[in-house]
mmCIF file of C-alpha atoms in Angstrom:
data_model
loop_
_atom_site.group_PDB
_atom_site.id
_atom_site.type_symbol
_atom_site.label_atom_id
_atom_site.label_comp_id
_atom_site.label_asym_id
_atom_site.label_seq_id
_atom_site.Cartn_x
_atom_site.Cartn_y
_atom_site.Cartn_z
ATOM 1 C CA MET A 1 -22.352 8.875 -26.252
ATOM 2 C CA SER A 2 -23.485 5.232 -26.420
ATOM 3 C CA LYS A 3 -22.010 2.739 -23.951
ATOM 4 C CA PRO A 4 -20.098 0.624 -26.560
ATOM 5 C CA ARG A 5 -18.650 3.766 -28.112
ATOM 6 C CA ALA A 6 -17.622 5.100 -24.688
ATOM 7 C CA LEU A 7 -15.910 1.784 -23.880
ATOM 8 C CA LEU A 8 -14.001 1.808 -27.178
ATOM 9 C CA GLU A 9 -12.862 5.358 -26.470
ATOM 10 C CA ILE A 10 -11.715 4.403 -22.981
ATOM 11 C CA LEU A 11 -9.838 1.390 -24.375
ATOM 12 C CA ALA A 12 -8.081 3.471 -27.038
ATOM 13 C CA VAL A 13 -7.053 6.242 -24.651
ATOM 14 C CA SER A 14 -5.936 3.924 -21.833
ATOM 15 C CA ALA A 15 -3.950 1.732 -24.271
ATOM 16 C CA LYS A 16 -2.158 4.843 -25.512
ATOM 17 C CA LEU A 17 -1.287 5.668 -21.913
ATOM 18 C CA GLY A 18 -0.190 2.073 -21.332
ATOM 19 C CA VAL A 19 2.321 2.333 -24.162
ATOM 20 C CA THR A 20 3.675 5.795 -23.312
ATOM 21 C CA SER A 21 3.509 6.091 -19.491
ATOM 22 C CA PHE A 22 7.059 5.593 -18.263
ATOM 23 C CA GLY A 23 8.460 6.714 -14.925
ATOM 24 C CA GLY A 24 6.413 5.108 -12.152
ATOM 25 C CA PRO A 25 3.115 5.919 -10.422
ATOM 26 C CA ILE A 26 3.729 9.636 -9.783
ATOM 27 C CA ALA A 27 4.588 10.166 -13.440
ATOM 28 C CA HIS A 28 1.543 8.090 -14.433
ATOM 29 C CA LEU A 29 -0.742 10.461 -12.513
ATOM 30 C CA GLY A 30 0.717 13.327 -14.519
ATOM 31 C CA TYR A 31 0.066 11.510 -17.797
ATOM 32 C CA PHE A 32 -3.491 10.748 -16.657
ATOM 33 C CA HIS A 33 -4.135 14.353 -15.711
ATOM 34 C CA ASN A 34 -2.919 15.601 -19.064
ATOM 35 C CA GLU A 35 -4.969 13.071 -21.049
ATOM 36 C CA TYR A 36 -8.152 12.581 -18.992
ATOM 37 C CA ILE A 37 -8.554 16.039 -17.450
ATOM 38 C CA ARG A 38 -6.820 18.660 -19.580
ATOM 39 C CA ARG A 39 -7.363 17.193 -23.053
ATOM 40 C CA ARG A 40 -10.609 15.245 -22.764
ATOM 41 C CA LYS A 41 -12.177 16.902 -19.691
ATOM 42 C CA TRP A 42 -13.740 13.650 -18.494
ATOM 43 C CA LEU A 43 -13.512 14.969 -14.920
ATOM 44 C CA ASN A 44 -12.967 18.348 -13.307
ATOM 45 C CA GLU A 45 -9.850 19.128 -11.248
ATOM 46 C CA GLN A 46 -11.519 18.610 -7.857
ATOM 47 C CA ASP A 47 -13.000 15.230 -8.802
ATOM 48 C CA TYR A 48 -9.629 14.062 -10.105
ATOM 49 C CA ALA A 49 -7.926 15.216 -6.892
ATOM 50 C CA ASP A 50 -10.521 13.280 -4.858
ATOM 51 C CA ILE A 51 -9.880 10.117 -6.884
ATOM 52 C CA VAL A 52 -6.109 10.449 -6.496
ATOM 53 C CA ALA A 53 -6.536 10.916 -2.725
ATOM 54 C CA LEU A 54 -8.697 7.784 -2.519
ATOM 55 C CA CYS A 55 -6.214 5.656 -4.435
ATOM 56 C CA GLN A 56 -3.335 6.845 -2.246
ATOM 57 C CA PHE A 57 -5.429 5.698 0.727
ATOM 58 C CA LEU A 58 -6.179 2.209 -0.608
ATOM 59 C CA PRO A 59 -3.699 -0.673 -0.791
ATOM 60 C CA GLY A 60 -2.699 -1.642 -4.315
ATOM 61 C CA PRO A 61 -1.232 -0.002 -7.435
ATOM 62 C CA ALA A 62 -2.287 3.638 -7.054
ATOM 63 C CA SER A 63 -1.949 4.721 -10.677
ATOM 64 C CA SER A 64 -3.872 1.703 -11.962
ATOM 65 C CA GLN A 65 -6.596 2.380 -9.411
ATOM 66 C CA VAL A 66 -6.862 6.001 -10.546
ATOM 67 C CA GLY A 67 -7.326 4.773 -14.119
ATOM 68 C CA ILE A 68 -9.957 2.276 -12.990
ATOM 69 C CA ALA A 69 -11.822 4.991 -11.073
ATOM 70 C CA VAL A 70 -11.764 7.384 -14.034
ATOM 71 C CA GLY A 71 -13.136 4.593 -16.234
ATOM 72 C CA ILE A 72 -15.900 3.882 -13.716
ATOM 73 C CA VAL A 73 -16.942 7.543 -13.567
ATOM 74 C CA ARG A 74 -16.926 7.657 -17.373
ATOM 75 C CA ALA A 75 -18.769 4.402 -18.183
ATOM 76 C CA GLY A 76 -19.588 2.447 -15.028
ATOM 77 C CA MET A 77 -17.939 -0.742 -13.754
ATOM 78 C CA LEU A 78 -17.251 -2.043 -17.260
ATOM 79 C CA GLY A 79 -15.562 1.259 -18.039
ATOM 80 C CA GLY A 80 -13.230 0.735 -15.085
ATOM 81 C CA LEU A 81 -12.354 -2.768 -16.293
ATOM 82 C CA THR A 82 -11.708 -1.453 -19.815
ATOM 83 C CA ALA A 83 -9.465 1.353 -18.545
ATOM 84 C CA TRP A 84 -7.429 -1.162 -16.528
ATOM 85 C CA LEU A 85 -7.101 -3.536 -19.483
ATOM 86 C CA GLY A 86 -5.858 -0.847 -21.846
ATOM 87 C CA PHE A 87 -3.327 0.570 -19.398
ATOM 88 C CA THR A 88 -2.014 -2.814 -18.250
ATOM 89 C CA LEU A 89 -1.877 -4.999 -21.358
ATOM 90 C CA PRO A 90 1.143 -3.419 -23.134
ATOM 91 C CA SER A 91 3.539 -3.993 -20.231
ATOM 92 C CA VAL A 92 2.056 -7.439 -19.557
ATOM 93 C CA ILE A 93 2.807 -8.503 -23.123
ATOM 94 C CA ALA A 94 6.351 -7.116 -22.937
ATOM 95 C CA LEU A 95 7.162 -8.881 -19.662
ATOM 96 C CA VAL A 96 5.620 -12.188 -20.776
ATOM 97 C CA LEU A 97 7.824 -12.100 -23.872
ATOM 98 C CA PHE A 98 10.874 -11.317 -21.730
ATOM 99 C CA ALA A 99 10.097 -14.244 -19.423
ATOM 100 C CA LEU A 100 9.591 -16.625 -22.349
ATOM 101 C CA LEU A 101 12.955 -15.502 -23.718
ATOM 102 C CA LEU A 102 14.703 -16.328 -20.456
ATOM 103 C CA GLN A 103 12.990 -19.645 -19.757
ATOM 104 C CA GLY A 104 15.277 -22.598 -20.233
ATOM 105 C CA PHE A 105 18.435 -20.546 -19.742
ATOM 106 C CA ASP A 106 20.706 -20.548 -16.716
ATOM 107 C CA ILE A 107 20.906 -16.816 -16.118
ATOM 108 C CA GLY A 108 22.378 -16.792 -12.623
ATOM 109 C CA SER A 109 25.894 -15.857 -13.764
ATOM 110 C CA THR A 110 25.035 -13.836 -16.873
ATOM 111 C CA GLY A 111 26.616 -10.372 -16.814
ATOM 112 C CA TRP A 112 23.671 -8.379 -18.130
ATOM 113 C CA ILE A 113 21.311 -10.110 -15.706
ATOM 114 C CA HIS A 114 23.582 -9.110 -12.834
ATOM 115 C CA GLY A 115 23.409 -5.581 -14.202
ATOM 116 C CA LEU A 116 19.598 -5.679 -13.996
ATOM 117 C CA LYS A 117 19.871 -6.641 -10.321
ATOM 118 C CA ILE A 118 22.047 -3.582 -9.701
ATOM 119 C CA VAL A 119 19.504 -1.433 -11.555
ATOM 120 C CA ALA A 120 16.879 -2.658 -9.097
ATOM 121 C CA VAL A 121 19.057 -1.506 -6.189
ATOM 122 C CA ALA A 122 19.415 2.007 -7.641
ATOM 123 C CA ILE A 123 15.694 2.306 -8.374
ATOM 124 C CA VAL A 124 14.613 1.149 -4.917
ATOM 125 C CA VAL A 125 17.055 3.581 -3.257
ATOM 126 C CA GLN A 126 15.477 6.343 -5.341
ATOM 127 C CA ALA A 127 12.001 5.186 -4.289
ATOM 128 C CA ILE A 128 12.966 5.086 -0.594
ATOM 129 C CA LEU A 129 14.379 8.629 -0.684
ATOM 130 C CA GLY A 130 11.315 10.008 -2.461
ATOM 131 C CA MET A 131 8.809 8.159 -0.292
ATOM 132 C CA GLY A 132 10.751 8.929 2.893
ATOM 133 C CA GLN A 133 10.682 12.676 2.247
ATOM 134 C CA LYS A 134 6.944 12.541 1.673
ATOM 135 C CA LEU A 135 5.717 9.807 4.028
ATOM 136 C CA ALA A 136 8.243 9.859 6.898
ATOM 137 C CA PRO A 137 9.494 13.459 7.139
ATOM 138 C CA ASP A 138 9.358 13.928 10.940
ATOM 139 C CA ARG A 139 10.767 12.187 14.019
ATOM 140 C CA ASN A 140 7.737 10.026 14.805
ATOM 141 C CA ARG A 141 7.196 8.740 11.273
ATOM 142 C CA ALA A 142 10.916 8.191 10.675
ATOM 143 C CA THR A 143 11.035 6.168 13.893
ATOM 144 C CA ILE A 144 8.077 4.053 12.766
ATOM 145 C CA ALA A 145 9.811 3.432 9.427
ATOM 146 C CA VAL A 146 13.124 2.399 11.004
ATOM 147 C CA LEU A 147 11.476 0.112 13.578
ATOM 148 C CA VAL A 148 9.387 -1.570 10.880
ATOM 149 C CA ALA A 149 12.510 -2.028 8.736
ATOM 150 C CA ALA A 150 14.432 -3.562 11.639
ATOM 151 C CA VAL A 151 11.674 -6.008 12.563
ATOM 152 C CA THR A 152 11.106 -6.928 8.911
ATOM 153 C CA VAL A 153 14.800 -7.729 8.373
ATOM 154 C CA LEU A 154 14.959 -9.859 11.528
ATOM 155 C CA TRP A 155 11.523 -11.501 11.188
ATOM 156 C CA GLN A 156 10.953 -12.197 7.514
ATOM 157 C CA THR A 157 7.524 -13.725 7.071
ATOM 158 C CA ALA A 158 4.465 -12.662 5.133
ATOM 159 C CA ILE A 159 2.410 -12.276 8.320
ATOM 160 C CA SER A 160 5.013 -9.992 9.898
ATOM 161 C CA GLN A 161 4.377 -7.316 7.287
ATOM 162 C CA VAL A 162 0.616 -7.468 7.777
ATOM 163 C CA LEU A 163 0.990 -7.187 11.560
ATOM 164 C CA LEU A 164 3.451 -4.301 11.289
ATOM 165 C CA ILE A 165 1.165 -2.383 8.932
ATOM 166 C CA GLY A 166 -1.752 -2.913 11.316
ATOM 167 C CA ILE A 167 0.260 -1.812 14.367
ATOM 168 C CA ALA A 168 1.563 1.241 12.514
ATOM 169 C CA GLY A 169 -1.996 2.167 11.606
ATOM 170 C CA ILE A 170 -3.075 1.985 15.256
ATOM 171 C CA VAL A 171 -0.060 4.048 16.367
ATOM 172 C CA GLY A 172 -0.764 6.621 13.655
ATOM 173 C CA MET A 173 -4.402 6.804 14.713
ATOM 174 C CA PHE A 174 -3.300 8.040 18.164
ATOM 175 C CA LEU A 175 -0.247 10.087 17.207
ATOM 176 C CA TYR A 176 -1.945 11.912 14.334
ATOM 177 C CA LYS A 177 -5.534 12.104 15.562
ATOM 178 C CA ASN A 178 -5.499 15.868 14.986
ATOM 179 C CA THR A 179 -4.586 15.555 11.294
ATOM 180 C CA SER A 180 -6.194 18.349 9.292
ATOM 181 C CA ILE A 181 -9.040 17.220 7.045
ATOM 182 C CA PRO A 182 -8.988 18.583 3.473
ATOM 183 C CA ASN A 183 -11.984 20.380 2.042
ATOM 184 C CA THR A 184 -13.757 18.090 -0.418
ATOM 185 C CA THR A 185 -16.713 17.955 -2.724
ATOM 186 C CA SER A 186 -18.960 14.920 -3.134
ATOM 187 C CA LEU A 187 -17.884 12.961 -6.214
ATOM 188 C CA SER A 188 -20.741 11.616 -8.346
ATOM 189 C CA ILE A 189 -20.275 7.831 -8.697
ATOM 190 C CA PRO A 190 -22.431 5.523 -10.897
ATOM 191 C CA ILE A 191 -22.251 2.680 -8.323
ATOM 192 C CA SER A 192 -24.841 1.970 -5.649
ATOM 193 C CA ARG A 193 -23.799 1.434 -2.051
ATOM 194 C CA SER A 194 -25.186 -2.107 -2.149
ATOM 195 C CA VAL A 195 -22.929 -2.991 -5.091
ATOM 196 C CA ALA A 196 -20.017 -1.359 -3.267
ATOM 197 C CA MET A 197 -20.699 -3.450 -0.157
ATOM 198 C CA LEU A 198 -20.886 -6.600 -2.281
ATOM 199 C CA SER A 199 -17.521 -5.741 -3.847
ATOM 200 C CA LEU A 200 -15.924 -5.233 -0.430
ATOM 201 C CA GLY A 201 -17.465 -8.513 0.702
ATOM 202 C CA VAL A 202 -15.874 -10.346 -2.238
ATOM 203 C CA PHE A 203 -12.528 -8.669 -1.495
ATOM 204 C CA PHE A 204 -12.437 -9.725 2.151
ATOM 205 C CA GLY A 205 -14.031 -13.104 1.412
ATOM 206 C CA LEU A 206 -11.287 -14.056 -1.025
ATOM 207 C CA LEU A 207 -8.604 -12.722 1.299
ATOM 208 C CA ILE A 208 -9.879 -14.987 4.099
ATOM 209 C CA LEU A 209 -10.947 -18.056 2.130
ATOM 210 C CA LEU A 210 -8.143 -18.471 -0.403
ATOM 211 C CA PRO A 211 -5.422 -19.471 2.120
ATOM 212 C CA SER A 212 -7.739 -22.138 3.578
ATOM 213 C CA LEU A 213 -8.687 -23.476 0.142
ATOM 214 C CA ARG A 214 -5.013 -23.590 -0.750
ATOM 215 C CA GLN A 215 -4.354 -25.875 2.212
ATOM 216 C CA MET A 216 -7.266 -28.180 1.344
ATOM 217 C CA VAL A 217 -6.831 -28.321 -2.441
ATOM 218 C CA HIS A 218 -3.222 -28.728 -3.495
ATOM 219 C CA VAL A 219 -3.434 -27.279 -7.000
ATOM 220 C CA GLN A 220 -0.709 -24.972 -8.264
ATOM 221 C CA TRP A 221 -2.963 -22.449 -9.985
ATOM 222 C CA LEU A 222 -4.984 -21.987 -6.789
ATOM 223 C CA SER A 223 -1.811 -21.541 -4.748
ATOM 224 C CA MET A 224 -0.590 -18.992 -7.289
ATOM 225 C CA PHE A 225 -3.889 -17.113 -7.223
ATOM 226 C CA ASP A 226 -3.773 -16.963 -3.422
ATOM 227 C CA SER A 227 -0.158 -15.717 -3.332
ATOM 228 C CA PHE A 228 -0.649 -12.990 -5.910
ATOM 229 C CA TYR A 229 -4.080 -11.979 -4.584
ATOM 230 C CA ARG A 230 -2.713 -11.495 -1.059
ATOM 231 C CA SER A 231 0.242 -9.541 -2.410
ATOM 232 C CA GLY A 232 -2.068 -7.229 -4.307
ATOM 233 C CA SER A 233 -4.347 -6.866 -1.281
ATOM 234 C CA LEU A 234 -1.777 -5.940 1.331
ATOM 235 C CA VAL A 235 0.615 -3.605 -0.481
ATOM 236 C CA PHE A 236 0.411 0.029 0.552
ATOM 237 C CA GLY A 237 2.494 2.739 -1.055
ATOM 238 C CA GLY A 238 2.692 1.726 -4.701
ATOM 239 C CA GLY A 239 4.424 -0.733 -6.974
ATOM 240 C CA HIS A 240 7.888 -0.885 -5.420
ATOM 241 C CA VAL A 241 6.512 -2.158 -2.107
ATOM 242 C CA VAL A 242 5.156 -5.267 -3.838
ATOM 243 C CA LEU A 243 8.763 -6.448 -4.255
ATOM 244 C CA PRO A 244 9.224 -7.907 -0.729
ATOM 245 C CA MET A 245 5.686 -9.307 -0.683
ATOM 246 C CA LEU A 246 6.114 -11.206 -3.933
ATOM 247 C CA GLU A 247 9.643 -12.306 -3.135
ATOM 248 C CA ARG A 248 8.423 -14.068 0.001
ATOM 249 C CA GLU A 249 5.635 -15.742 -1.958
ATOM 250 C CA VAL A 250 7.540 -17.109 -4.968
ATOM 251 C CA VAL A 251 11.212 -17.574 -4.008
ATOM 252 C CA PRO A 252 10.982 -19.721 -0.826
ATOM 253 C CA THR A 253 8.398 -21.951 -2.544
ATOM 254 C CA GLY A 254 10.894 -22.670 -5.325
ATOM 255 C CA TRP A 255 8.580 -21.310 -8.020
ATOM 256 C CA VAL A 256 11.149 -18.720 -9.140
ATOM 257 C CA SER A 257 14.842 -18.514 -8.315
ATOM 258 C CA LYS A 258 16.160 -15.366 -6.641
ATOM 259 C CA SER A 259 18.247 -14.564 -9.737
ATOM 260 C CA ASP A 260 15.251 -14.876 -12.048
ATOM 261 C CA PHE A 261 13.152 -12.829 -9.626
ATOM 262 C CA LEU A 262 15.536 -9.885 -9.444
ATOM 263 C CA ALA A 263 16.286 -9.987 -13.167
ATOM 264 C CA GLY A 264 12.581 -9.650 -13.898
ATOM 265 C CA TYR A 265 12.192 -6.845 -11.380
ATOM 266 C CA GLY A 266 15.003 -4.947 -13.071
ATOM 267 C CA ALA A 267 13.498 -5.530 -16.507
ATOM 268 C CA ALA A 268 10.072 -4.373 -15.269
ATOM 269 C CA GLN A 269 11.556 -0.895 -14.791
ATOM 270 C CA ALA A 270 12.141 -0.630 -18.547
ATOM 271 C CA VAL A 271 8.524 -1.057 -19.648
ATOM 272 C CA PRO A 272 5.729 1.511 -19.419
ATOM 273 C CA GLY A 273 2.617 1.069 -17.319
ATOM 274 C CA PRO A 274 2.176 -0.219 -13.756
ATOM 275 C CA LEU A 275 4.982 -2.008 -11.919
ATOM 276 C CA PHE A 276 2.453 -4.599 -10.706
ATOM 277 C CA THR A 277 2.720 -6.184 -14.160
ATOM 278 C CA PHE A 278 5.914 -7.709 -12.768
ATOM 279 C CA ALA A 279 3.417 -10.417 -11.759
ATOM 280 C CA ALA A 280 2.989 -11.310 -15.434
ATOM 281 C CA TYR A 281 6.720 -12.046 -15.675
ATOM 282 C CA LEU A 282 6.648 -14.164 -12.524
ATOM 283 C CA GLY A 283 3.518 -16.000 -13.646
ATOM 284 C CA THR A 284 5.161 -16.841 -16.959
ATOM 285 C CA MET A 285 8.266 -18.166 -15.215
ATOM 286 C CA ILE A 286 6.033 -20.364 -13.033
ATOM 287 C CA GLY A 287 3.438 -21.602 -15.512
ATOM 288 C CA GLY A 288 3.864 -20.081 -18.961
ATOM 289 C CA VAL A 289 1.225 -17.834 -20.515
ATOM 290 C CA LYS A 290 -1.510 -19.443 -18.409
ATOM 291 C CA GLY A 291 0.500 -18.609 -15.306
ATOM 292 C CA ALA A 292 0.852 -15.011 -16.494
ATOM 293 C CA ILE A 293 -2.921 -14.667 -16.852
ATOM 294 C CA ILE A 294 -3.540 -16.136 -13.385
ATOM 295 C CA ALA A 295 -0.885 -14.002 -11.683
ATOM 296 C CA THR A 296 -1.885 -10.763 -13.416
ATOM 297 C CA THR A 297 -5.589 -11.267 -12.741
ATOM 298 C CA ALA A 298 -4.971 -12.187 -9.107
ATOM 299 C CA ILE A 299 -2.682 -9.274 -8.258
ATOM 300 C CA PHE A 300 -4.921 -6.618 -9.847
ATOM 301 C CA LEU A 301 -8.295 -8.022 -8.756
ATOM 302 C CA PRO A 302 -8.060 -6.540 -5.222
ATOM 303 C CA ALA A 303 -7.384 -3.102 -6.718
ATOM 304 C CA TYR A 304 -10.569 -3.257 -8.797
ATOM 305 C CA LEU A 305 -12.712 -4.613 -5.956
ATOM 306 C CA LEU A 306 -11.436 -1.960 -3.533
ATOM 307 C CA VAL A 307 -12.022 0.932 -5.932
ATOM 308 C CA VAL A 308 -15.570 -0.250 -6.648
ATOM 309 C CA GLY A 309 -16.166 -0.785 -2.933
ATOM 310 C CA ALA A 310 -14.677 2.480 -1.670
ATOM 311 C CA LEU A 311 -15.765 5.080 -4.242
ATOM 312 C CA PRO A 312 -19.352 5.540 -2.955
ATOM 313 C CA PHE A 313 -18.093 5.920 0.639
ATOM 314 C CA TRP A 314 -14.997 8.037 0.022
ATOM 315 C CA HIS A 315 -16.515 11.405 0.896
ATOM 316 C CA THR A 316 -17.444 10.101 4.362
ATOM 317 C CA LEU A 317 -14.089 8.370 4.943
ATOM 318 C CA ARG A 318 -12.125 11.508 4.130
ATOM 319 C CA LYS A 319 -13.889 13.340 6.945
ATOM 320 C CA SER A 320 -12.630 10.866 9.607
ATOM 321 C CA ALA A 321 -9.587 12.113 11.532
ATOM 322 C CA LYS A 322 -8.913 8.572 12.816
ATOM 323 C CA VAL A 323 -8.832 7.176 9.291
ATOM 324 C CA GLN A 324 -6.462 9.927 8.174
ATOM 325 C CA GLY A 325 -4.208 9.345 11.195
ATOM 326 C CA ALA A 326 -4.082 5.602 10.606
ATOM 327 C CA LEU A 327 -3.073 6.223 7.004
ATOM 328 C CA VAL A 328 -0.174 8.430 8.161
ATOM 329 C CA GLY A 329 1.161 5.572 10.298
ATOM 330 C CA ILE A 330 0.655 2.977 7.564
ATOM 331 C CA ASN A 331 2.514 5.072 5.001
ATOM 332 C CA ALA A 332 5.477 5.418 7.367
ATOM 333 C CA ALA A 333 5.502 1.622 7.795
ATOM 334 C CA VAL A 334 5.550 1.228 4.017
ATOM 335 C CA VAL A 335 8.829 3.160 3.864
ATOM 336 C CA GLY A 336 10.269 0.758 6.450
ATOM 337 C CA ILE A 337 9.162 -2.331 4.530
ATOM 338 C CA LEU A 338 10.800 -1.032 1.374
ATOM 339 C CA LEU A 339 13.951 -0.156 3.324
ATOM 340 C CA ALA A 340 14.133 -3.749 4.552
ATOM 341 C CA ALA A 341 13.707 -5.001 0.966
ATOM 342 C CA LEU A 342 16.665 -2.850 -0.073
ATOM 343 C CA TYR A 343 18.832 -4.990 2.199
ATOM 344 C CA ASN A 344 17.209 -8.359 1.522
ATOM 345 C CA PRO A 345 16.818 -9.498 -1.206
ATOM 346 C CA LEU A 346 18.299 -6.625 -3.252
ATOM 347 C CA TRP A 347 21.585 -5.567 -1.674
ATOM 348 C CA ILE A 348 22.843 -8.967 -0.511
ATOM 349 C CA THR A 349 22.134 -10.451 -3.948
ATOM 350 C CA ALA A 350 23.292 -7.652 -6.255
ATOM 351 C CA ILE A 351 26.164 -5.827 -4.510
ATOM 352 C CA LEU A 352 28.792 -8.542 -4.313
ATOM 353 C CA ALA A 353 31.970 -6.537 -4.981
ATOM 354 C CA PRO A 354 33.193 -2.905 -4.897
ATOM 355 C CA VAL A 355 32.691 -2.578 -8.642
ATOM 356 C CA ASP A 356 28.999 -3.472 -8.200
ATOM 357 C CA PHE A 357 28.647 -0.630 -5.691
ATOM 358 C CA VAL A 358 30.299 1.770 -8.127
ATOM 359 C CA LEU A 359 27.888 0.778 -10.905
ATOM 360 C CA ALA A 360 24.934 1.197 -8.524
ATOM 361 C CA MET A 361 26.082 4.718 -7.645
ATOM 362 C CA ILE A 362 26.422 5.646 -11.321
ATOM 363 C CA LEU A 363 22.929 4.345 -12.094
ATOM 364 C CA PHE A 364 21.526 6.211 -9.083
ATOM 365 C CA VAL A 365 23.031 9.487 -10.299
ATOM 366 C CA MET A 366 21.597 8.854 -13.755
ATOM 367 C CA LEU A 367 18.141 8.386 -12.240
ATOM 368 C CA VAL A 368 18.076 11.106 -9.604
ATOM 369 C CA PHE A 369 20.318 13.886 -10.874
ATOM 370 C CA TRP A 370 20.434 13.396 -14.629
ATOM 371 C CA LYS A 371 16.753 12.382 -14.520
ATOM 372 C CA LEU A 372 17.147 9.951 -17.414
ATOM 373 C CA PRO A 373 14.173 7.731 -18.346
ATOM 374 C CA PRO A 374 14.130 4.401 -16.449
ATOM 375 C CA TRP A 375 14.458 2.379 -19.672
ATOM 376 C CA VAL A 376 17.734 4.181 -20.451
ATOM 377 C CA VAL A 377 19.045 3.379 -16.962
ATOM 378 C CA VAL A 378 18.005 -0.270 -17.363
ATOM 379 C CA ILE A 379 19.935 -0.567 -20.616
ATOM 380 C CA ALA A 380 22.952 1.155 -19.057
ATOM 381 C CA GLY A 381 22.798 -1.257 -16.123
ATOM 382 C CA ALA A 382 22.640 -4.309 -18.374
ATOM 383 C CA VAL A 383 25.622 -3.086 -20.424
ATOM 384 C CA GLY A 384 27.514 -2.177 -17.238
ATOM 385 C CA GLY A 385 26.834 -5.646 -15.844
ATOM 386 C CA MET A 386 28.371 -7.248 -18.945
ATOM 387 C CA LEU A 387 31.442 -5.011 -18.743
ATOM 388 C CA ILE A 388 32.183 -5.752 -15.088
ATOM 389 C CA SER A 389 31.456 -9.485 -15.188
#
């Protein structure tokens, strides 16, 4: 198949997934498997499993990174970019339109907006329970999670999260140094190691240089790019964990009010595709459509650079017991960071009266036990918020 034709096919298939993939990153991986592996056979089962394992290891939006990696294997680096664009654009458009609709309105006391905040509480509780069972199931990891949550609540700065993740990685490296290493095959990647090293160099270069440039050049778009790039670079564990990172970047600066922030986060649950497209909503609230483009590009760029940089080296990394142990500790810390976010900003902003707690419980049951689609729960939350206001 010719390169242009392959790219068009990738765009069509990924856009279809971007419109239909509801339910969060775990559900996305199921949609990807059905479409890319079972139907189209672009990869075999072992290669897909290797890619999923890599993207769970890297910081950033795991499902988006899996799509990028599949696109790269199919049609090189441009294929990865095309796969990301198709999967991401539908939810970006939806959230930009939602933000434009809300701009100019005082939504702080609106009933349905309050309902969206309560939806966010229910969804994050669901995420914590699911992630806790998987990533912090024993005494040591649960202790790491609780300690990280406690420190994060008491010391709420962007640097605190980075330090806690690093410390948890070091602790995990020692506690879980005997982690079993899975049997793997060597995945064939159309990227040279020199290109991969260049990509990693760009990733770390931007991470180091952008904060300094922001201090020297006081331009809003550069400050935005730095904030969203760092958030996309330092988030382990999937889309929900980006919530506390972004909140500390955009609310204290006055770019977005806490009410607008949580309303957008609740609305982001109703659209398909990656939760990181919440950045498009925030970017629109800050700087219109231009802001949406800057924020979306900045938050996803680290994911692309890391996938390109890590794919050629993944087979070697997977064989390192220290790397595997560090990841165990980091994942436990991620649960703690999300637990802290449940308290602040979610709980203290959304659960203001007993009736709010009742609505949150109902929405939680709808999600976890009735297993209703997130968009149904979002609508129910908005209606419930109007009824109780």
